Coordinates of C-alpha atoms and ligand atoms in Angstrom, one line a residue:
M1 CA 0.0 0.0 0.0
K2 CA 1.0 3.6 -0.4
V3 CA 1.4 4.8 3.2
V4 CA 1.6 8.5 3.7
P5 CA 5.0 9.9 4.7
K6 CA 5.7 9.3 8.3
S7 CA 5.1 12.3 10.5
P8 CA 6.7 12.7 14.0
A9 CA 4.8 10.8 16.7
R10 CA 1.6 12.7 17.1
R11 CA -0.3 12.4 20.3
P12 CA -3.2 14.8 20.3
N13 CA -3.1 17.4 23.0
P14 CA -5.6 16.4 25.7
A15 CA -6.4 20.0 26.3
K16 CA -7.9 20.2 22.8
L17 CA -10.0 17.1 23.3
V18 CA -13.8 17.5 23.3
L19 CA -15.2 15.8 26.4
P20 CA -17.9 14.9 26.8
G21 CA -18.5 14.6 23.1
A22 CA -21.6 14.1 21.0
L23 CA -22.0 13.6 17.3
G24 CA -23.2 17.2 17.0
E25 CA -19.9 18.5 18.5
L26 CA -17.8 17.4 15.5
K27 CA -15.3 20.0 14.5
K28 CA -14.7 18.6 11.0
P29 CA -16.8 17.8 8.0
V30 CA -18.3 14.3 8.1
T31 CA -17.8 11.9 5.3
R32 CA -20.4 10.8 2.7
T33 CA -20.5 7.4 4.5
W34 CA -21.6 8.8 7.8
I35 CA -24.3 11.0 6.3
S36 CA -25.8 8.1 4.3
D37 CA -25.6 5.8 7.4
L38 CA -27.4 8.3 9.5
A39 CA -30.0 8.8 6.8
A40 CA -30.5 5.0 6.6
C41 CA -30.9 4.8 10.4
S42 CA -33.4 7.6 10.6
E43 CA -35.5 6.0 8.0
G44 CA -36.3 3.5 10.6
L45 CA -36.6 0.6 8.3
M46 CA -38.1 -2.4 10.1
D47 CA -37.8 -5.2 7.6
K48 CA -39.2 -8.7 7.7
F49 CA -38.3 -11.8 5.8
V50 CA -40.9 -13.9 4.1
I51 CA -39.5 -17.4 3.5
R52 CA -41.3 -20.4 1.9
G53 CA -39.6 -23.6 2.9
G54 CA -39.0 -26.8 1.1
N55 CA -36.4 -25.9 -1.6
R56 CA -33.0 -27.7 -1.8
L57 CA -30.2 -25.3 -1.9
V58 CA -27.9 -25.9 -4.8
G59 CA -25.0 -23.8 -6.1
S60 CA -22.2 -21.7 -4.8
I61 CA -22.0 -18.9 -2.2
R62 CA -19.1 -16.5 -1.6
I63 CA -18.4 -16.0 2.0
S64 CA -17.9 -12.4 3.3
G65 CA -15.2 -11.1 5.6
S66 CA -15.5 -11.7 9.3
K67 CA -17.5 -9.1 11.2
N68 CA -15.8 -10.1 14.5
A69 CA -12.4 -9.7 12.9
A70 CA -13.2 -6.5 11.1
L71 CA -14.5 -4.7 14.3
P72 CA -11.2 -4.9 16.3
A73 CA -9.2 -4.2 13.1
M74 CA -11.1 -1.0 12.6
A75 CA -10.4 -0.1 16.3
A76 CA -6.7 -0.8 15.7
A77 CA -6.6 2.1 13.3
I78 CA -6.8 4.4 16.3
L79 CA -3.3 3.3 17.3
T80 CA -1.6 5.2 14.5
D81 CA -1.8 8.6 12.8
E82 CA -1.2 6.9 9.4
P83 CA -4.0 5.3 7.2
V84 CA -4.9 1.7 7.7
V85 CA -6.4 0.0 4.7
L86 CA -8.7 -2.9 5.4
E87 CA -9.9 -5.3 2.7
N88 CA -12.7 -7.9 2.8
I89 CA -14.7 -5.8 5.2
P90 CA -18.3 -7.1 5.3
D91 CA -21.1 -4.8 4.4
V92 CA -23.2 -5.2 7.6
R93 CA -24.8 -2.9 10.0
D94 CA -22.3 -3.3 12.9
I95 CA -19.5 -2.2 10.6
Q96 CA -21.5 1.0 9.7
T97 CA -22.0 1.6 13.4
E98 CA -18.2 1.3 14.0
R99 CA -17.5 3.7 11.1
N100 CA -19.9 6.2 12.6
L101 CA -18.2 5.8 16.0
L102 CA -14.7 6.4 14.5
V103 CA -16.0 9.4 12.5
S104 CA -17.5 10.9 15.7
M105 CA -14.0 10.8 17.2
G106 CA -12.6 12.7 14.3
A107 CA -11.4 9.9 12.1
E108 CA -11.6 10.0 8.3
V109 CA -13.2 6.9 7.0
E110 CA -13.2 6.3 3.2
L111 CA -15.1 3.5 1.4
G112 CA -14.0 1.8 -1.7
Y113 CA -16.3 1.7 -4.8
G114 CA -17.2 -1.0 -7.3
R115 CA -14.9 -4.0 -7.1
A116 CA -13.2 -2.4 -4.1
S117 CA -16.5 -1.9 -2.3
H118 CA -15.4 -4.0 0.6
R119 CA -12.3 -1.9 1.3
T120 CA -12.2 0.8 4.0
T121 CA -9.4 3.2 4.6
I122 CA -9.3 4.7 8.1
S123 CA -7.2 7.7 9.1
C124 CA -7.0 8.6 12.7
R125 CA -4.5 11.4 12.3
D126 CA -6.7 14.1 13.9
L127 CA -8.6 12.4 16.7
V128 CA -10.4 15.0 18.8
N129 CA -13.0 13.2 20.8
P130 CA -11.9 10.0 22.6
E131 CA -15.4 8.9 23.5
A132 CA -17.9 6.1 22.7
A133 CA -21.2 7.4 23.8
Y134 CA -24.0 5.4 25.3
E135 CA -26.2 5.9 22.2
V136 CA -23.6 3.9 20.2
V137 CA -22.5 1.4 22.8
K138 CA -26.1 0.4 23.6
T139 CA -26.6 -0.7 20.0
M140 CA -23.2 -2.5 19.6
R141 CA -21.2 -3.8 22.6
A142 CA -18.1 -4.2 20.5
S143 CA -17.8 -0.4 20.6
T144 CA -15.9 -1.0 23.8
L145 CA -13.0 -2.2 21.7
V146 CA -11.9 1.4 21.3
L147 CA -11.2 1.7 25.1
G148 CA -7.6 0.2 25.0
P149 CA -6.5 1.8 21.7
L150 CA -7.8 5.3 22.9
V151 CA -5.9 5.2 26.2
A152 CA -2.8 3.9 24.5
R153 CA -2.7 6.5 21.7
M154 CA -4.4 9.5 23.3
G155 CA -3.9 8.9 27.0
R156 CA -7.5 9.2 27.6
A157 CA -10.9 7.5 26.9
R158 CA -14.5 7.9 27.9
V159 CA -16.5 4.8 27.0
S160 CA -20.1 4.1 28.0
Q161 CA -20.6 1.0 30.1
P162 CA -22.4 -1.5 27.8
G163 CA -25.1 -2.7 30.3
G164 CA -26.9 -6.0 30.0
C165 CA -27.7 -7.6 26.7
A166 CA -30.1 -10.2 25.1
I167 CA -27.7 -13.1 25.5
G168 CA -26.3 -12.5 29.0
A169 CA -24.9 -9.9 31.4
R170 CA -21.6 -9.6 29.5
P171 CA -19.6 -7.3 31.8
I172 CA -16.3 -5.7 30.7
D173 CA -14.6 -5.9 34.1
L174 CA -11.7 -7.9 32.6
H175 CA -10.9 -5.2 30.1
I176 CA -10.9 -2.7 32.9
K177 CA -8.8 -4.8 35.3
G178 CA -6.3 -5.5 32.5
L179 CA -6.0 -1.8 31.7
E180 CA -5.3 -1.1 35.4
R181 CA -2.6 -3.7 35.3
L182 CA -1.1 -1.6 32.4
G183 CA -1.1 1.5 34.6
A184 CA -4.3 3.2 33.6
T185 CA -6.4 5.1 36.1
I186 CA -10.0 4.1 35.8
K187 CA -13.0 6.1 37.0
Q188 CA -16.5 4.8 36.6
E189 CA -19.4 7.2 37.0
H190 CA -22.6 8.3 35.3
G191 CA -22.6 5.0 33.3
Y192 CA -19.2 5.8 31.8
I193 CA -15.7 4.4 32.1
E194 CA -13.1 7.1 32.1
A195 CA -9.6 5.8 31.6
S196 CA -6.4 7.8 31.6
A197 CA -2.6 7.2 31.6
D198 CA 0.4 9.3 30.6
R199 CA 1.8 6.3 29.0
L200 CA 0.7 2.7 29.6
R201 CA 3.4 0.4 30.9
G202 CA 3.8 -3.3 30.3
G203 CA 2.4 -5.7 32.9
H204 CA 1.4 -9.3 33.7
I205 CA -2.3 -10.0 33.0
I206 CA -3.9 -13.3 33.8
F207 CA -7.5 -13.3 32.6
D208 CA -9.9 -14.7 35.2
K209 CA -12.0 -16.0 32.3
I210 CA -11.3 -16.3 28.6
T211 CA -12.6 -13.2 26.8
V212 CA -12.3 -12.6 23.0
T213 CA -12.7 -8.8 22.9
G214 CA -10.9 -8.4 26.2
T215 CA -7.9 -10.2 24.8
E216 CA -8.1 -8.0 21.7
D217 CA -8.6 -4.7 23.6
L218 CA -5.6 -5.4 25.8
M219 CA -3.4 -6.6 23.0
M220 CA -4.0 -3.3 21.2
A221 CA -3.3 -1.3 24.4
A222 CA -0.1 -3.3 25.2
S223 CA 1.2 -2.7 21.7
L224 CA 1.9 0.9 22.5
A225 CA 2.8 0.4 26.2
E226 CA 6.3 0.9 27.6
G227 CA 8.0 -2.5 28.1
E228 CA 6.8 -6.0 28.0
T229 CA 3.3 -7.3 28.6
V230 CA 2.6 -11.0 29.2
M231 CA -1.1 -12.1 28.9
E232 CA -2.2 -15.5 30.1
N233 CA -5.4 -17.4 29.6
C234 CA -5.9 -15.5 26.3
A235 CA -8.7 -16.2 23.8
R236 CA -7.3 -18.2 20.9
E237 CA -10.0 -17.4 18.3
P238 CA -9.0 -16.8 14.7
E239 CA -10.2 -13.2 15.0
V240 CA -7.6 -12.7 17.8
V241 CA -4.9 -14.1 15.5
D242 CA -6.1 -11.9 12.6
L243 CA -5.9 -8.8 14.8
A244 CA -2.4 -9.7 15.8
A245 CA -1.4 -10.1 12.2
L246 CA -2.7 -6.6 11.4
L247 CA -0.9 -5.1 14.5
I248 CA 2.4 -6.8 13.5
K249 CA 2.0 -5.3 10.0
M250 CA 1.6 -1.9 11.8
G251 CA 4.9 -2.5 13.6
A252 CA 3.8 -4.2 16.8
N253 CA 5.9 -6.8 18.5
I254 CA 3.5 -9.7 19.4
E255 CA 4.3 -13.4 20.0
G256 CA 1.9 -16.2 20.8
A257 CA -1.3 -15.1 19.2
G258 CA -3.5 -18.2 18.8
T259 CA -2.1 -19.7 22.0
S260 CA -3.1 -19.1 25.7
T261 CA 0.0 -17.0 26.4
M262 CA 0.9 -13.8 24.5
R263 CA 4.0 -11.7 24.9
I264 CA 3.9 -8.1 23.6
Q265 CA 6.9 -5.8 23.6
G266 CA 5.5 -2.3 23.5
V267 CA 6.7 0.1 20.8
E268 CA 6.9 3.9 20.7
E269 CA 4.6 4.2 17.7
L270 CA 2.8 2.2 15.1
H271 CA 2.4 2.9 11.4
G272 CA -0.2 2.4 8.6
A273 CA -0.7 -1.0 7.0
R274 CA -2.9 -2.8 4.5
H275 CA -4.7 -6.0 5.7
R276 CA -7.2 -8.4 4.4
I277 CA -9.8 -9.6 6.9
I278 CA -10.3 -13.3 7.3
P279 CA -13.5 -15.0 6.1
D280 CA -16.5 -15.1 8.4
R281 CA -16.5 -18.6 10.0
I282 CA -19.9 -18.1 11.5
E283 CA -21.5 -17.0 8.2
T284 CA -19.8 -20.1 6.7
G285 CA -21.1 -22.4 9.4
T286 CA -24.6 -21.0 9.0
F287 CA -24.6 -21.7 5.2
V288 CA -23.2 -25.2 5.9
I289 CA -26.2 -25.9 8.1
A290 CA -28.5 -24.5 5.5
A291 CA -27.1 -27.0 2.9
V292 CA -27.4 -29.9 5.4
L293 CA -31.0 -29.1 6.4
T294 CA -32.3 -28.7 2.9
G295 CA -30.5 -31.9 1.6
G296 CA -28.7 -29.6 -0.8
D297 CA -25.4 -29.4 -2.6
L298 CA -23.6 -26.2 -1.8
T299 CA -20.1 -25.0 -2.4
L300 CA -18.9 -22.2 -0.2
T301 CA -16.0 -20.2 -1.6
N302 CA -13.6 -17.7 0.0
C303 CA -13.9 -19.4 3.4
D304 CA -11.4 -21.1 5.7
P305 CA -12.4 -24.6 6.8
N306 CA -9.6 -24.7 9.3
H307 CA -11.6 -22.3 11.4
L308 CA -14.5 -24.6 11.6
G309 CA -12.9 -27.8 12.9
A310 CA -15.3 -28.4 15.8
L311 CA -18.5 -27.8 13.7
I312 CA -17.3 -30.0 10.8
Q313 CA -16.5 -32.8 13.3
K314 CA -19.9 -32.5 14.9
L315 CA -21.7 -32.6 11.6
E316 CA -19.7 -35.6 10.5
E317 CA -21.0 -37.3 13.8
C318 CA -24.5 -36.4 12.6
G319 CA -23.9 -38.2 9.3
V320 CA -23.1 -35.2 7.0
S321 CA -20.5 -35.4 4.3
I322 CA -18.2 -32.4 3.8
T323 CA -15.3 -32.0 1.4
A324 CA -12.9 -29.2 2.2
S325 CA -10.0 -27.5 0.3
A326 CA -7.9 -24.6 1.5
D327 CA -10.5 -22.0 0.9
S328 CA -13.7 -23.7 -0.1
M329 CA -16.1 -26.4 1.2
R330 CA -18.7 -28.5 -0.5
I331 CA -21.6 -29.9 1.5
T332 CA -23.9 -32.6 0.2
N333 CA -26.5 -34.3 2.3
G334 CA -29.1 -36.7 1.3
H335 CA -29.2 -38.8 4.5
Q336 CA -31.2 -38.8 7.6
L337 CA -29.3 -36.8 10.3
T338 CA -28.4 -38.5 13.6
A339 CA -28.7 -36.6 16.9
A340 CA -25.4 -35.5 18.6
D341 CA -24.8 -33.6 21.8
V342 CA -23.0 -30.2 21.7
D343 CA -21.2 -28.2 24.4
T344 CA -20.2 -24.7 23.5
E345 CA -16.6 -23.8 24.3
E346 CA -14.0 -21.2 23.5
F347 CA -12.0 -21.8 20.3
P348 CA -11.1 -24.4 19.2
G349 CA -14.3 -25.8 20.8
F350 CA -17.8 -25.6 19.4
P351 CA -18.6 -21.9 19.0
T352 CA -21.4 -20.3 20.9
D353 CA -22.1 -18.3 17.8
M354 CA -23.2 -21.5 16.1
Q355 CA -25.3 -22.9 18.9
A356 CA -28.6 -21.5 17.7
Q357 CA -28.1 -22.7 14.2
Y358 CA -27.1 -26.1 15.5
M359 CA -30.3 -26.2 17.5
T360 CA -32.4 -25.9 14.3
L361 CA -30.4 -28.7 12.8
A362 CA -31.0 -30.8 15.9
T363 CA -34.8 -30.5 15.4
Q364 CA -34.3 -32.4 12.1
A365 CA -32.0 -35.1 13.5
Q366 CA -33.3 -38.5 14.6
G367 CA -33.0 -38.9 18.4
T368 CA -32.2 -36.6 21.4
S369 CA -29.6 -33.9 21.3
I370 CA -28.4 -32.2 24.5
I371 CA -27.1 -28.7 23.8
T372 CA -25.1 -27.1 26.6
E373 CA -24.4 -23.4 26.4
N374 CA -21.2 -22.7 28.5
I375 CA -20.3 -19.2 27.3
F376 CA -23.4 -17.0 27.8
E377 CA -26.1 -17.6 30.4
N378 CA -29.1 -16.6 28.4
R379 CA -28.5 -17.7 24.8
F380 CA -31.6 -19.9 24.2
M381 CA -34.1 -17.2 23.2
H382 CA -34.5 -18.9 19.8
A383 CA -35.8 -22.1 21.5
Q384 CA -39.2 -20.6 22.2
E385 CA -39.6 -19.4 18.6
L386 CA -38.5 -22.7 17.2
A387 CA -41.0 -24.4 19.5
R388 CA -43.7 -22.2 18.0
M389 CA -42.7 -23.7 14.6
G390 CA -43.3 -27.2 16.1
A391 CA -39.8 -28.1 17.5
N392 CA -39.7 -30.2 20.7
I393 CA -37.2 -28.4 22.9
K394 CA -37.0 -28.2 26.6
V395 CA -34.7 -25.7 28.2
E396 CA -33.3 -26.5 31.6
G397 CA -30.9 -23.7 32.7
R398 CA -27.8 -23.9 30.5
R399 CA -29.1 -27.1 28.8
A400 CA -31.5 -27.5 26.0
V401 CA -32.9 -30.9 25.2
V402 CA -34.0 -31.2 21.6
R403 CA -36.0 -34.3 20.5
G404 CA -36.1 -35.0 16.8
K405 CA -37.1 -35.4 14.2
T406 CA -40.1 -33.0 14.2
S407 CA -41.7 -31.4 11.2
L408 CA -41.6 -27.7 11.3
S409 CA -44.5 -25.6 10.2
S410 CA -44.5 -22.0 9.2
A411 CA -45.3 -19.3 11.8
A412 CA -44.8 -15.6 12.5
V413 CA -41.6 -15.5 14.5
Q414 CA -39.4 -12.8 15.9
C415 CA -35.6 -12.4 16.1
S416 CA -34.0 -11.7 19.5
D417 CA -30.3 -11.5 18.6
L418 CA -28.0 -12.0 15.6
R419 CA -27.5 -15.7 15.8
A420 CA -31.0 -16.5 17.0
S421 CA -32.2 -14.8 13.9
A422 CA -30.0 -17.1 11.7
S423 CA -31.5 -20.1 13.4
L424 CA -35.0 -18.9 12.5
V425 CA -34.1 -18.4 8.9
L426 CA -32.7 -21.9 8.8
A427 CA -35.9 -23.3 10.3
A428 CA -38.0 -21.4 7.8
L429 CA -36.0 -23.0 4.9
V430 CA -37.3 -26.4 5.9
A431 CA -40.7 -25.5 7.4
D432 CA -43.9 -26.3 5.7
G433 CA -45.5 -23.1 4.3
E434 CA -44.6 -19.4 4.5
T435 CA -42.7 -18.1 7.6
I436 CA -42.6 -14.4 8.4
I437 CA -39.5 -13.4 10.4
D438 CA -39.8 -10.0 12.2
R439 CA -37.0 -7.7 13.4
V440 CA -34.5 -8.8 10.8
Y441 CA -32.3 -5.8 11.8
H442 CA -30.7 -8.2 14.1
I443 CA -29.5 -10.4 11.2
D444 CA -28.5 -7.3 9.2
R445 CA -26.0 -6.5 12.0
G446 CA -23.8 -9.5 11.0
Y447 CA -24.9 -11.2 7.8
E448 CA -24.2 -9.5 4.5
R449 CA -27.2 -9.7 2.1
I450 CA -28.2 -13.1 3.5
E451 CA -31.5 -13.1 1.5
E452 CA -29.7 -12.5 -1.8
K453 CA -27.2 -15.2 -1.1
L454 CA -29.8 -17.7 -0.2
K455 CA -32.0 -16.7 -3.1
S456 CA -29.1 -17.3 -5.5
V457 CA -28.9 -20.9 -4.5
G458 CA -32.7 -21.6 -4.8
A459 CA -34.3 -20.4 -1.5
Q460 CA -37.6 -18.7 -1.7
I461 CA -36.9 -15.7 0.5
R462 CA -37.9 -12.0 0.2
R463 CA -37.5 -9.0 2.3
I464 CA -40.4 -6.7 3.0
G465 CA -39.9 -3.3 4.4
E466 CA -42.1 -1.4 6.8
F467 CA -41.5 2.2 7.7
L468 CA -42.0 2.9 11.3
P469 CA -41.2 6.0 13.4
R470 CA -37.5 6.0 14.3
R471 CA -38.1 5.5 18.0
A472 CA -39.9 2.2 17.4
A473 CA -37.3 0.9 15.0
V474 CA -34.2 1.3 17.0
P475 CA -33.1 -2.0 18.6
S476 CA -33.1 -1.9 22.3
V477 CA -31.0 -5.0 22.9
V478 CA -27.5 -5.7 21.7
A479 CA -25.4 -8.7 21.2
Ligands
EPU501 N1 -16.8 -11.8 30.4 C1 -16.7 -11.3 31.7 N2 -16.0 -10.2 31.8 C2 -15.4 -9.5 30.8 C3 -15.5 -10.0 29.5 C4 -16.2 -11.2 29.3 O1 -17.2 -11.9 32.6 O2 -14.8 -8.5 31.0 C5 -17.6 -13.1 30.2 C6 -18.8 -12.9 29.3 O3 -19.9 -12.4 30.1 C7 -19.0 -14.2 28.7 C8 -17.6 -14.8 28.5 O4 -16.8 -14.0 29.4 O5 -19.7 -15.0 29.6 C9 -17.1 -14.7 27.1 O6 -17.3 -13.4 26.6 P1 -16.3 -12.7 25.6 O7 -15.7 -11.5 26.2 O8 -15.4 -13.7 25.0 O9 -17.3 -12.2 24.4 P2 -17.2 -10.9 23.6 O10 -15.7 -10.7 23.4 O11 -18.0 -9.8 24.1 C10 -17.1 -12.1 21.2 C11 -17.9 -12.0 20.0 C12 -19.3 -12.6 20.2 C13 -19.0 -14.1 20.6 C14 -18.1 -14.1 21.9 C15 -17.8 -15.5 22.3 C16 -17.1 -10.0 18.9 C17 -17.4 -8.6 18.5 N3 -18.1 -10.6 19.6 O12 -17.9 -11.4 22.2 O13 -20.0 -12.6 19.0 O14 -20.2 -14.7 20.9 O15 -16.9 -13.4 21.6 O16 -17.1 -16.2 21.3 O17 -16.1 -10.5 18.6 C18 -21.9 -12.6 17.6 O18 -21.1 -12.4 16.6 O19 -23.1 -12.9 17.4 C19 -21.3 -12.5 18.9 C20 -22.1 -12.3 20.0

């Protein structure tokens, strides 16, 4: 990439920072992107999907870039005053939210056009407002990923506490404790976390619990800290490894990403870089299950089967046949599925983000499947909606007992969070009749044009829009 000439290390003068900030306090012109995003939001589009089940899915689908890898990568741009170019960014609502957040801080965010439409260039040269306001954080918890980078680069951050969410309490205490270990002073009042540090210094962090965004947040902070940071009990997800790859391209000194222990030698400054985001393993897994359920023959391209080991193994246990190459997968299934139990775990275990979709599959398998959710305490909201479509599911605390095979029948159902929505789309693809799925803004947060992709391989799915007053359309729960 063409990186702009290196300027001397720039640390914005805290005296010039706008705190507390609001979108209206921006001191610079906003980009075209931001304006169109705001316009789209204020339209208050409350879409539904109408899906007629029963079609086999046959053909090929190109997998988009990973939402959960793109979000921390965008936050990493805060760490440098040079442009960071990110390719394979998915066109989903959460990415728009993060662009808006970065712009509200003073970043310039440029979108690619045409063939480069999945490229985003972020320049955080003139950050003025190190704040993630409640209005943004309440719609997307991953906004808290800016906390570490802001303190590391600007010496100061003000980030709203995320509060509860549809799938569990999801505190961010481990991000905060970790930053304190790196020397930050943290104040929590009026629903905000205010963190400050002249310069972070390396430290030893042992995570009480494995946390994906916590590992990412602190990895970014430690990259600009003075001295060495050792982090133990780290998340090993592919998204963590992808972020480390970007940071290393930016000049960070990181060892051990993808293992439980990471060592980071802090550097004085980071520079611009160009990076391609990894494929979305959860989108891939969702389409794998769509192929299995419909007895189809699907080829998924631009994906990474190595990131889906636990799911592939589980599906093989259910009797599914999958052929994988380095960057594609072919799924064919004409057999009766056999029930198999699933326990969600951190990577490389079975992902919690595939639990809802697997539950739909379990309704079509012969026998009893016990699904245990170990990561989030309240991630079975889809069970009630699936039951309304005829599934036999009993939820007992963190366990769901699914008895199959049951025929599913169409119903009007409602999305409660991103992955729950995906499970309902999957159920509708095999249900008898026409299912109407409400609140698909949840699915738009993380799946790029899912209805177009499904339609292209034979699904009968259409989106219908309904214009409601903005207040009614804004999601009140986040995932
Ligand atoms: N936890 C704490 N304290 C913390 C952080 C986490 O107690 O400070 C707990 C959580 O409450 C949870 C567990 O630790 O019980 C794991 O949470 P984690 O921090 O790993 O989740 P996250 O980083 O907030 C990311 C993904 C989620 C995915 C989880 C688990 C992003 C942006 N989000 O969330 O993705 O479910 O890891 O793999 O990367 C989704 O895409 O639908 C989604 C929810």
